[in-house]
GROMACS .gro file of C-alpha atoms in nm:
model
  386
    1MET     CA    1   5.236  19.456  11.188
    2THR     CA    2   5.430  19.245  10.939
    3ASN     CA    3   5.178  19.313  10.664
    4THR     CA    4   5.197  19.687  10.721
    5ILE     CA    5   5.571  19.688  10.671
    6VAL     CA    6   5.546  19.471  10.360
    7LEU     CA    7   5.286  19.705  10.213
    8HIS     CA    8   5.508  20.002  10.292
    9SER     CA    9   5.791  19.834  10.106
   10THR     CA   10   5.585  19.839   9.786
   11ASN     CA   11   5.498  20.209   9.790
   12LEU     CA   12   5.634  20.391   9.483
   13ARG     CA   13   5.651  20.044   9.334
   14GLY     CA   14   5.726  20.144   8.975
   15ALA     CA   15   6.028  20.360   9.062
   16ARG     CA   16   6.164  20.108   9.305
   17ILE     CA   17   6.128  19.811   9.075
   18GLY     CA   18   6.302  20.011   8.800
   19ALA     CA   19   6.599  20.066   9.030
   20ILE     CA   20   6.594  19.701   9.136
   21ASP     CA   21   6.615  19.596   8.771
   22VAL     CA   22   6.921  19.818   8.732
   23VAL     CA   23   7.086  19.659   9.036
   24ARG     CA   24   6.992  19.310   8.921
   25GLY     CA   25   7.141  19.373   8.576
   26ILE     CA   26   7.467  19.498   8.726
   27ALA     CA   27   7.476  19.193   8.953
   28ILE     CA   28   7.430  18.957   8.656
   29VAL     CA   29   7.716  19.120   8.464
   30GLY     CA   30   7.920  19.114   8.787
   31THR     CA   31   7.873  18.737   8.821
   32LEU     CA   32   8.021  18.705   8.473
   33GLY     CA   33   8.313  18.920   8.593
   34THR     CA   34   8.366  18.663   8.868
   35ASN     CA   35   8.304  18.347   8.666
   36ILE     CA   36   8.503  18.452   8.360
   37TRP     CA   37   8.826  18.371   8.546
   38VAL     CA   38   8.694  18.020   8.612
   39PHE     CA   39   8.613  17.972   8.245
   40SER     CA   40   8.951  18.106   8.131
   41HIS     CA   41   9.148  17.876   8.361
   42PRO     CA   42   9.276  17.574   8.162
   43TRP     CA   43   9.157  17.348   8.444
   44GLY     CA   44   8.829  17.529   8.502
   45LEU     CA   45   8.687  17.527   8.853
   46LEU     CA   46   8.930  17.254   8.965
   47GLY     CA   47   9.221  17.478   8.869
   48MET     CA   48   9.071  17.786   9.034
   49LEU     CA   49   9.036  17.594   9.360
   50SER     CA   50   9.400  17.482   9.355
   51MET     CA   51   9.590  17.756   9.170
   52PRO     CA   52   9.378  18.052   9.050
   53VAL     CA   53   9.672  18.247   8.905
   54THR     CA   54   9.854  18.068   8.625
   55SER     CA   55  10.128  18.326   8.565
   56GLU     CA   56  10.448  18.368   8.767
   57PRO     CA   57  10.354  18.409   9.137
   58GLY     CA   58  10.426  18.760   9.260
   59GLY     CA   59  10.483  18.891   8.911
   60PRO     CA   60  10.303  19.198   8.774
   61GLU     CA   61  10.058  18.991   8.570
   62ALA     CA   62   9.971  18.776   8.872
   63VAL     CA   63   9.914  19.083   9.089
   64ALA     CA   64   9.701  19.242   8.816
   65GLN     CA   65   9.487  18.930   8.785
   66LEU     CA   66   9.436  18.905   9.160
   67ALA     CA   67   9.337  19.273   9.170
   68LEU     CA   68   9.089  19.229   8.885
   69MET     CA   69   8.947  18.915   9.043
   70SER     CA   70   8.907  19.101   9.371
   71LEU     CA   71   8.692  19.368   9.206
   72ALA     CA   72   8.419  19.111   9.147
   73GLN     CA   73   8.493  18.827   9.389
   74GLY     CA   74   8.188  18.766   9.607
   75LYS     CA   75   8.043  19.117   9.572
   76PHE     CA   76   7.795  19.045   9.297
   77LEU     CA   77   7.693  18.709   9.439
   78ALA     CA   78   7.600  18.895   9.758
   79LEU     CA   79   7.435  19.177   9.561
   80LEU     CA   80   7.227  18.925   9.368
   81SER     CA   81   7.123  18.763   9.697
   82LEU     CA   82   7.011  19.098   9.838
   83VAL     CA   83   6.807  19.171   9.525
   84PHE     CA   84   6.653  18.824   9.533
   85GLY     CA   85   6.535  18.892   9.887
   86MET     CA   86   6.381  19.218   9.768
   87GLY     CA   87   6.196  19.033   9.495
   88LEU     CA   88   6.059  18.794   9.754
   89ALA     CA   89   5.939  19.088   9.965
   90ILE     CA   90   5.762  19.238   9.662
   91GLN     CA   91   5.588  18.907   9.587
   92HIS     CA   92   5.491  18.874   9.952
   93GLY     CA   93   5.350  19.227   9.948
   94ALA     CA   94   5.148  19.150   9.635
   95ALA     CA   95   5.004  18.839   9.802
   96VAL     CA   96   4.906  19.047  10.106
   97ARG     CA   97   4.731  19.306   9.888
   98ARG     CA   98   4.541  19.036   9.699
   99GLU     CA   99   4.465  18.860  10.028
  100THR     CA  100   4.595  18.532   9.890
  101ARG     CA  101   4.770  18.260  10.084
  102TRP     CA  102   5.149  18.293  10.125
  103PRO     CA  103   5.382  18.132  10.033
  104GLY     CA  104   5.117  17.938   9.840
  105ARG     CA  105   5.215  17.906   9.472
  106TYR     CA  106   5.554  18.062   9.534
  107LEU     CA  107   5.678  17.721   9.647
  108TRP     CA  108   5.601  17.588   9.299
  109ARG     CA  109   5.796  17.881   9.151
  110ALA     CA  110   6.087  17.793   9.379
  111ALA     CA  111   6.070  17.432   9.260
  112LEU     CA  112   6.086  17.552   8.899
  113LEU     CA  113   6.387  17.769   8.983
  114LEU     CA  114   6.551  17.462   9.134
  115LEU     CA  115   6.489  17.281   8.805
  116ASP     CA  116   6.638  17.574   8.611
  117GLY     CA  117   6.942  17.560   8.836
  118ALA     CA  118   6.978  17.185   8.791
  119ILE     CA  119   6.971  17.228   8.412
  120ASN     CA  120   7.224  17.510   8.433
  121TYR     CA  121   7.449  17.298   8.657
  122VAL     CA  122   7.437  16.984   8.445
  123LEU     CA  123   7.458  17.141   8.100
  124ILE     CA  124   7.643  17.470   8.149
  125ALA     CA  125   7.827  17.558   8.471
  126GLU     CA  126   7.911  17.363   8.786
  127PHE     CA  127   7.917  17.686   8.990
  128ASP     CA  128   7.544  17.751   8.940
  129VAL     CA  129   7.377  17.968   9.206
  130LEU     CA  130   7.013  17.913   9.109
  131MET     CA  131   6.970  17.584   9.296
  132GLY     CA  132   7.088  17.740   9.620
  133TYR     CA  133   6.867  18.044   9.561
  134ALA     CA  134   6.564  17.821   9.507
  135VAL     CA  135   6.608  17.641   9.838
  136THR     CA  136   6.692  17.960  10.027
  137GLY     CA  137   6.397  18.142   9.872
  138ALA     CA  138   6.156  17.870   9.979
  139ILE     CA  139   6.279  17.894  10.339
  140VAL     CA  140   6.279  18.275  10.347
  141ALA     CA  141   5.926  18.281  10.203
  142TYR     CA  142   5.811  18.137  10.536
  143LEU     CA  143   6.041  18.360  10.739
  144LEU     CA  144   5.883  18.671  10.583
  145ILE     CA  145   5.562  18.585  10.764
  146THR     CA  146   5.732  18.646  11.099
  147ARG     CA  147   5.748  18.983  11.274
  148PRO     CA  148   6.014  19.236  11.169
  149ARG     CA  149   6.184  19.207  11.506
  150ALA     CA  150   6.218  18.832  11.461
  151GLN     CA  151   6.356  18.884  11.110
  152ARG     CA  152   6.620  19.126  11.238
  153ALA     CA  153   6.722  18.872  11.503
  154MET     CA  154   6.747  18.596  11.242
  155ILE     CA  155   6.969  18.814  11.023
  156VAL     CA  156   7.209  18.858  11.315
  157VAL     CA  157   7.201  18.490  11.413
  158PHE     CA  158   7.244  18.360  11.058
  159GLY     CA  159   7.522  18.610  10.994
  160ALA     CA  160   7.704  18.514  11.313
  161LEU     CA  161   7.680  18.142  11.232
  162HIS     CA  162   7.818  18.209  10.885
  163VAL     CA  163   8.112  18.407  11.025
  164ILE     CA  164   8.195  18.126  11.269
  165ILE     CA  165   8.184  17.856  10.998
  166ILE     CA  166   8.390  18.051  10.744
  167SER     CA  167   8.641  18.161  11.009
  168VAL     CA  168   8.704  17.796  11.096
  169VAL     CA  169   8.746  17.709  10.727
  170VAL     CA  170   8.980  18.003  10.665
  171ALA     CA  171   9.189  17.913  10.971
  172ALA     CA  172   9.213  17.551  10.860
  173VAL     CA  173   9.320  17.650  10.508
  174ALA     CA  174   9.575  17.899  10.644
  175LEU     CA  175   9.729  17.632  10.868
  176THR     CA  176   9.741  17.353  10.609
  177ASP     CA  177   9.841  17.577  10.318
  178ALA     CA  178  10.115  17.770  10.497
  179GLY     CA  179  10.436  17.754  10.297
  180GLY     CA  180  10.288  17.511  10.045
  181ASP     CA  181  10.325  17.551   9.670
  182ALA     CA  182  10.004  17.553   9.471
  183THR     CA  183   9.984  17.283   9.204
  184LEU     CA  184   9.737  17.201   8.929
  185PRO     CA  185   9.546  16.872   8.927
  186ASN     CA  186   9.701  16.568   8.763
  187GLY     CA  187   9.559  16.347   8.491
  188ARG     CA  188   9.320  16.413   8.206
  189ASN     CA  189   9.179  16.763   8.191
  190PRO     CA  190   8.800  16.740   8.145
  191TYR     CA  191   8.771  17.109   8.055
  192ALA     CA  192   9.026  17.099   7.776
  193ASP     CA  193   9.000  16.744   7.646
  194SER     CA  194   8.636  16.644   7.689
  195SER     CA  195   8.332  16.677   7.469
  196PHE     CA  196   8.021  16.864   7.582
  197LEU     CA  197   7.860  16.536   7.691
  198ASP     CA  198   8.174  16.423   7.874
  199LEU     CA  199   8.174  16.746   8.072
  200VAL     CA  200   7.808  16.690   8.161
  201LEU     CA  201   7.895  16.344   8.297
  202PHE     CA  202   8.194  16.492   8.482
  203ARG     CA  203   7.964  16.735   8.664
  204LEU     CA  204   7.728  16.455   8.756
  205ASP     CA  205   8.014  16.241   8.887
  206ASN     CA  206   8.142  16.527   9.106
  207VAL     CA  207   7.813  16.674   9.223
  208GLY     CA  208   7.914  16.647   9.590
  209ILE     CA  209   8.225  16.862   9.544
  210PHE     CA  210   8.072  17.115   9.307
  211ARG     CA  211   7.758  17.166   9.516
  212ALA     CA  212   7.951  17.228   9.837
  213GLU     CA  213   7.949  17.609   9.814
  214PRO     CA  214   7.570  17.657   9.845
  215VAL     CA  215   7.581  17.443  10.158
  216LEU     CA  216   7.883  17.629  10.294
  217ILE     CA  217   7.715  17.968  10.254
  218ALA     CA  218   7.361  17.860  10.345
  219PHE     CA  219   7.346  18.085  10.653
  220LEU     CA  220   7.491  18.379  10.458
  221SER     CA  221   7.228  18.335  10.187
  222LEU     CA  222   6.948  18.329  10.445
  223ALA     CA  223   7.084  18.643  10.610
  224LEU     CA  224   7.125  18.831  10.279
  225PHE     CA  225   6.780  18.736  10.151
  226LEU     CA  226   6.620  18.860  10.472
  227LEU     CA  227   6.841  19.167  10.480
  228GLY     CA  228   6.744  19.254  10.123
  229ALA     CA  229   6.377  19.233  10.216
  230ARG     CA  230   6.431  19.450  10.523
  231LEU     CA  231   6.634  19.710  10.330
  232LEU     CA  232   6.357  19.740  10.072
  233GLY     CA  233   6.105  19.797  10.349
  234ALA     CA  234   6.338  20.048  10.516
  235GLY     CA  235   6.339  20.260  10.199
  236VAL     CA  236   6.683  20.197  10.051
  237PHE     CA  237   6.544  20.297   9.709
  238ALA     CA  238   6.323  20.577   9.842
  239PRO     CA  239   6.410  20.947   9.881
  240GLU     CA  240   6.359  20.922  10.256
  241GLY     CA  241   6.623  20.648  10.275
  242ASN     CA  242   6.912  20.892  10.231
  243ARG     CA  243   7.051  20.832  10.580
  244LEU     CA  244   7.037  20.455  10.536
  245ARG     CA  245   7.213  20.472  10.201
  246ARG     CA  246   7.484  20.700  10.341
  247ARG     CA  247   7.555  20.454  10.623
  248LEU     CA  248   7.573  20.158  10.385
  249ILE     CA  249   7.808  20.345  10.153
  250ILE     CA  250   8.037  20.419  10.448
  251VAL     CA  251   8.033  20.051  10.548
  252GLY     CA  252   8.122  19.950  10.192
  253ALA     CA  253   8.397  20.211  10.167
  254PHE     CA  254   8.563  20.081  10.485
  255ALA     CA  255   8.539  19.723  10.358
  256VAL     CA  256   8.694  19.787  10.015
  257PRO     CA  257   9.063  19.822  10.120
  258ILE     CA  258   9.036  19.518  10.347
  259ASP     CA  259   8.874  19.325  10.065
  260LEU     CA  260   9.141  19.414   9.811
  261THR     CA  261   9.426  19.341  10.054
  262LEU     CA  262   9.291  18.995  10.128
  263GLY     CA  263   9.233  18.920   9.761
  264ILE     CA  264   9.574  19.035   9.640
  265ALA     CA  265   9.805  18.938   9.925
  266GLY     CA  266   9.610  18.691  10.139
  267GLY     CA  267   9.675  18.368   9.951
  268THR     CA  268   9.410  18.098   9.940
  269ALA     CA  269   9.287  18.173  10.291
  270GLY     CA  270   9.267  18.541  10.204
  271LEU     CA  271   9.061  18.470   9.894
  272LEU     CA  272   8.814  18.271  10.104
  273ALA     CA  273   8.794  18.545  10.366
  274GLU     CA  274   8.748  18.806  10.097
  275ARG     CA  275   8.472  18.619   9.911
  276TYR     CA  276   8.272  18.500  10.210
  277LEU     CA  277   8.339  18.747  10.491
  278VAL     CA  278   8.424  19.092  10.356
  279ALA     CA  279   8.264  19.102  10.010
  280PRO     CA  280   7.903  19.111  10.144
  281PHE     CA  281   7.981  19.442  10.318
  282VAL     CA  282   8.119  19.582   9.992
  283ALA     CA  283   7.798  19.464   9.823
  284LEU     CA  284   7.589  19.662  10.072
  285GLY     CA  285   7.782  19.977   9.988
  286LEU     CA  286   7.747  19.903   9.616
  287LEU     CA  287   7.372  19.855   9.654
  288ALA     CA  288   7.336  20.188   9.831
  289LEU     CA  289   7.556  20.366   9.577
  290ILE     CA  290   7.354  20.236   9.280
  291ALA     CA  291   7.029  20.328   9.457
  292GLU     CA  292   7.160  20.680   9.520
  293LEU     CA  293   7.262  20.723   9.157
  294CYS     CA  294   6.924  20.598   9.037
  295LEU     CA  295   6.750  20.851   9.259
  296ARG     CA  296   6.970  21.141   9.151
  297ARG     CA  297   6.997  21.067   8.781
  298GLY     CA  298   6.694  20.846   8.721
  299THR     CA  299   6.686  20.515   8.539
  300ASP     CA  300   6.646  20.655   8.187
  301GLY     CA  301   7.016  20.702   8.106
  302TRP     CA  302   7.181  20.478   7.847
  303LEU     CA  303   7.376  20.267   8.099
  304ALA     CA  304   7.082  20.244   8.337
  305ARG     CA  305   6.852  20.127   8.055
  306ARG     CA  306   7.100  19.862   7.942
  307SER     CA  307   7.143  19.738   8.301
  308SER     CA  308   6.768  19.739   8.355
  309GLU     CA  309   6.713  19.536   8.039
  310ILE     CA  310   6.962  19.274   8.153
  311GLY     CA  311   6.793  19.275   8.493
  312ARG     CA  312   6.454  19.210   8.335
  313VAL     CA  313   6.587  18.898   8.159
  314ALA     CA  314   6.821  18.801   8.442
  315LEU     CA  315   6.759  18.425   8.430
  316SER     CA  316   6.805  18.407   8.055
  317ALA     CA  317   7.110  18.636   8.062
  318TYR     CA  318   7.274  18.439   8.343
  319MET     CA  319   7.238  18.106   8.165
  320LEU     CA  320   7.331  18.247   7.823
  321GLN     CA  321   7.648  18.421   7.940
  322ASN     CA  322   7.771  18.102   8.106
  323LEU     CA  323   7.691  17.896   7.797
  324LEU     CA  324   7.874  18.139   7.570
  325ALA     CA  325   8.176  18.158   7.803
  326GLY     CA  326   8.197  17.778   7.804
  327ALA     CA  327   8.179  17.773   7.424
  328VAL     CA  328   8.466  18.022   7.404
  329PHE     CA  329   8.701  17.872   7.663
  330TYR     CA  330   8.630  17.499   7.698
  331GLY     CA  331   8.767  17.224   7.477
  332TRP     CA  332   8.425  17.138   7.331
  333GLY     CA  333   8.418  17.492   7.189
  334LEU     CA  334   8.702  17.721   7.081
  335GLY     CA  335   8.930  17.602   7.362
  336LEU     CA  336   9.083  17.945   7.429
  337ALA     CA  337   9.159  17.862   7.794
  338GLU     CA  338   9.425  17.615   7.690
  339HIS     CA  339   9.539  17.769   7.363
  340THR     CA  340   9.589  18.123   7.496
  341LEU     CA  341   9.723  18.041   7.843
  342GLU     CA  342  10.022  18.276   7.806
  343TRP     CA  343   9.782  18.559   7.723
  344ARG     CA  344   9.522  18.471   7.982
  345LEU     CA  345   9.487  18.818   8.136
  346PRO     CA  346   9.418  19.022   7.817
  347VAL     CA  347   9.216  18.741   7.657
  348THR     CA  348   8.994  18.706   7.966
  349LEU     CA  349   8.929  19.081   7.978
  350ALA     CA  350   8.855  19.096   7.605
  351VAL     CA  351   8.610  18.804   7.624
  352PHE     CA  352   8.439  18.957   7.928
  353VAL     CA  353   8.383  19.285   7.745
  354ALA     CA  354   8.264  19.103   7.430
  355LEU     CA  355   8.022  18.877   7.619
  356THR     CA  356   7.885  19.169   7.819
  357ALA     CA  357   7.814  19.350   7.494
  358VAL     CA  358   7.646  19.039   7.349
  359ILE     CA  359   7.428  18.992   7.657
  360ALA     CA  360   7.329  19.360   7.659
  361LEU     CA  361   7.243  19.344   7.287
  362PHE     CA  362   7.044  19.024   7.337
  363ALA     CA  363   6.845  19.180   7.622
  364HIS     CA  364   6.779  19.498   7.425
  365LEU     CA  365   6.666  19.328   7.105
  366TRP     CA  366   6.462  19.062   7.282
  367LEU     CA  367   6.270  19.311   7.496
  368ARG     CA  368   6.183  19.517   7.188
  369ARG     CA  369   5.953  19.230   7.086
  370PHE     CA  370   5.878  19.041   7.405
  371ALA     CA  371   5.793  19.138   7.761
  372LEU     CA  372   5.985  18.849   7.919
  373GLY     CA  373   6.311  18.669   7.856
  374PRO     CA  374   6.280  18.319   7.705
  375VAL     CA  375   6.366  18.137   8.028
  376GLU     CA  376   6.143  18.373   8.228
  377TRP     CA  377   5.857  18.307   7.987
  378LEU     CA  378   5.890  17.930   8.021
  379TRP     CA  379   5.921  17.964   8.398
  380LYS     CA  380   5.607  18.176   8.430
  381ARG     CA  381   5.408  17.954   8.196
  382ALA     CA  382   5.505  17.647   8.400
  383ALA     CA  383   5.419  17.836   8.719
  384GLY     CA  384   5.076  17.921   8.582
  385THR     CA  385   5.123  18.298   8.613
  386ARG     CA  386   5.102  18.576   8.358
   0.00000   0.00000   0.00000
């Protein structure tokens, strides 16, 4: 029964994978849209956790920044999780067709992804998602062997546990933060004053704090991975999935105003609720909308091709965009986060657009000569696959 559904999920494989690449590329650029505000904060992630907006509270620039942050906050992390689950389902389906053992060698691939994430965390960005994806993927690889009914039950249970945990955290933050003034950290600023090596050591010294998010959202990640696999099997990218896509778009449309309200006017507690409770529903609507556009207009348009190219080199693009953003904003590079603090909003937007263009150009030029991105090539060679 399980195998039948997995095989069904890989029908029209070429068209579906093309659409998945488009979604994955958009999700990668979207993560940059989220992380760029962390890079542009003079205190990096520490500052974003304590005082994300550096302009006058309640002023027009502060409201504009919160609105722009809300457009990306949590949505593309959830979208990337859904797509990762779809990729797992495709690999599972391929193993079923070849009649090979599952998860089998996938566990080695997950271990390599964990290594990629560890390198990205230590050398580039403390808000890496790859390590969490590696662990979640290894767990979900086993869960895909279970019956569809069991998978649907697990999605509900994992989702409910996540809602309970985050609700408690949001309530605690709302109670302790009520009426308090946000302040930046004291002491030496590692993001502005440290060398590249010093920042590496800083991440290693604070691994417990910086790796808390993957643990906090572990149940959400499990639910989204499984949900992505189930949506692929239900035909979210197929012509017959029109009703499913319409429902998901409606869900996303209802979630958007709630999401924006929490992000703009909800304070710290609202930002947490937006990122971890509401944003996944917006991501579901976004997934369905992109799938619908791919079906209606195809994946051969200029924007679709650029997104697909980024999606095909997603690992390389993700690590490169974080490295370049660090070089632009951190003290070991150009140091724009500190030197252009008064112009943070326009500078952040300009750098985001410039880096997106660079990543798209990199993906386009690289794929003209090679079938895989550089990190993907190393990963597959180490995994022993072609």
